[in-house]
Short mmCIF file of C-alpha atoms in Angstrom, two decimals:
data_model
loop_
_atom_site.label_atom_id
_atom_site.label_comp_id
_atom_site.label_asym_id
_atom_site.label_seq_id
_atom_site.Cartn_x
_atom_site.Cartn_y
_atom_site.Cartn_z
CA MET A 28 -10.29 42.83 -7.10
CA ALA A 29 -6.75 41.93 -8.20
CA ALA A 30 -5.36 43.78 -5.19
CA ASP A 31 -7.69 41.80 -2.91
CA THR A 32 -6.53 38.55 -4.50
CA GLY A 33 -2.88 39.55 -4.14
CA ALA A 34 -3.39 40.45 -0.49
CA LEU A 35 -5.18 37.16 0.17
CA ILE A 36 -2.39 35.20 -1.50
CA GLU A 37 0.14 37.03 0.64
CA ARG A 38 -1.79 36.27 3.87
CA VAL A 39 -2.23 32.63 2.93
CA SER A 40 1.45 32.18 2.04
CA ARG A 41 2.47 33.55 5.46
CA ASP A 42 -0.06 31.51 7.44
CA PRO A 43 1.57 28.88 9.72
CA GLU A 44 -1.17 26.33 9.00
CA PHE A 45 -0.63 26.75 5.25
CA ARG A 46 3.13 26.35 5.66
CA ASP A 47 2.51 23.16 7.62
CA LEU A 48 0.21 21.98 4.83
CA GLU A 49 2.93 22.68 2.26
CA ARG A 50 5.44 20.66 4.30
CA ARG A 51 3.03 17.73 4.69
CA ARG A 52 2.09 17.77 1.00
CA SER A 53 5.72 17.97 -0.07
CA ARG A 54 6.81 15.17 2.28
CA PHE A 55 3.97 12.94 1.03
CA ALA A 56 4.77 13.66 -2.63
CA TRP A 57 8.49 13.02 -2.14
CA THR A 58 7.78 9.76 -0.30
CA LEU A 59 5.61 8.50 -3.15
CA THR A 60 8.22 9.66 -5.65
CA LEU A 61 10.98 7.82 -3.81
CA ILE A 62 8.90 4.64 -3.70
CA MET A 63 8.29 4.84 -7.46
CA VAL A 64 11.94 5.62 -8.27
CA VAL A 65 13.15 2.65 -6.20
CA ILE A 66 10.66 0.30 -7.87
CA TYR A 67 11.31 1.59 -11.39
CA PHE A 68 15.09 1.67 -11.19
CA GLY A 69 15.12 -1.64 -9.33
CA PHE A 70 13.31 -3.17 -12.30
CA VAL A 71 15.54 -1.44 -14.88
CA LEU A 72 18.73 -2.40 -13.04
CA THR A 73 17.51 -6.00 -12.83
CA VAL A 74 16.93 -5.95 -16.60
CA ALA A 75 20.44 -4.53 -17.12
CA PHE A 76 22.47 -6.57 -14.65
CA ALA A 77 20.48 -9.73 -13.85
CA PRO A 78 18.28 -10.48 -16.86
CA ALA A 79 18.31 -14.19 -16.05
CA ILE A 80 16.10 -13.51 -13.03
CA LEU A 81 13.43 -11.91 -15.20
CA ALA A 82 13.82 -14.57 -17.88
CA ARG A 83 12.70 -17.39 -15.57
CA PRO A 84 9.38 -18.91 -16.61
CA LEU A 85 6.51 -18.51 -14.17
CA VAL A 86 5.71 -22.21 -14.44
CA GLU A 87 7.95 -25.05 -15.55
CA GLY A 88 7.82 -25.25 -19.34
CA GLY A 89 5.74 -22.07 -19.61
CA VAL A 90 6.45 -19.22 -21.99
CA THR A 91 5.51 -16.32 -19.71
CA THR A 92 8.52 -15.14 -17.76
CA LEU A 93 8.79 -13.48 -14.36
CA GLY A 94 9.62 -10.20 -16.10
CA ILE A 95 6.10 -9.83 -17.54
CA PRO A 96 4.16 -9.67 -14.25
CA LEU A 97 6.92 -7.64 -12.62
CA GLY A 98 6.83 -5.11 -15.48
CA ILE A 99 3.05 -4.92 -15.25
CA GLY A 100 3.48 -4.48 -11.50
CA VAL A 101 5.74 -1.48 -12.04
CA ILE A 102 3.11 0.14 -14.25
CA LEU A 103 0.26 -0.66 -11.85
CA THR A 104 2.27 0.68 -8.94
CA ALA A 105 2.52 4.04 -10.73
CA PHE A 106 -1.27 4.11 -11.10
CA VAL A 107 -1.83 3.14 -7.46
CA LEU A 108 0.61 5.75 -6.14
CA THR A 109 -0.98 8.40 -8.34
CA GLY A 110 -4.39 7.39 -7.02
CA LEU A 111 -3.15 7.64 -3.43
CA TYR A 112 -1.85 11.14 -4.05
CA VAL A 113 -5.05 12.28 -5.79
CA ARG A 114 -7.22 10.82 -3.02
CA ARG A 115 -5.24 12.55 -0.29
CA ALA A 116 -5.07 15.80 -2.25
CA ASN A 117 -8.83 15.80 -2.84
CA THR A 118 -9.69 15.01 0.77
CA ASP A 119 -7.04 16.35 3.13
CA PHE A 120 -4.99 18.90 1.19
CA ASP A 121 -7.85 20.63 -0.66
CA ALA A 122 -10.08 20.75 2.42
CA THR A 123 -7.31 22.27 4.51
CA THR A 124 -6.53 24.83 1.80
CA GLU A 125 -10.19 25.85 1.55
CA ARG A 126 -10.46 26.15 5.33
CA ILE A 127 -7.36 28.37 5.47
CA ILE A 128 -8.62 30.61 2.66
CA GLU A 129 -12.04 30.99 4.28
CA ARG A 130 -10.44 31.84 7.62
CA LEU A 131 -8.18 34.48 6.09
CA LYS A 132 -10.76 36.19 3.84
#
């Protein structure tokens, strides 16, 4: 059984459709990563070099500053991007992988 599994893994790894899937999955993951890095470091660099922007109150005389909703936005963006990846992985990527494995068995 282990030999069968090893042979199947070898066939799948050489399959052009699987290689295309790997490229698409990698490109999608790196795109989401880049989006999150830009948002996160944009926020951190604003904290470091332009804290006055984040210190502005949301409303005149209010105590909640612009930094609070922006910080929450950074966190929520991470959840949303993770959800997008999981959704696509569970629908597109997993279905394609299963189809390839079934075809090559």
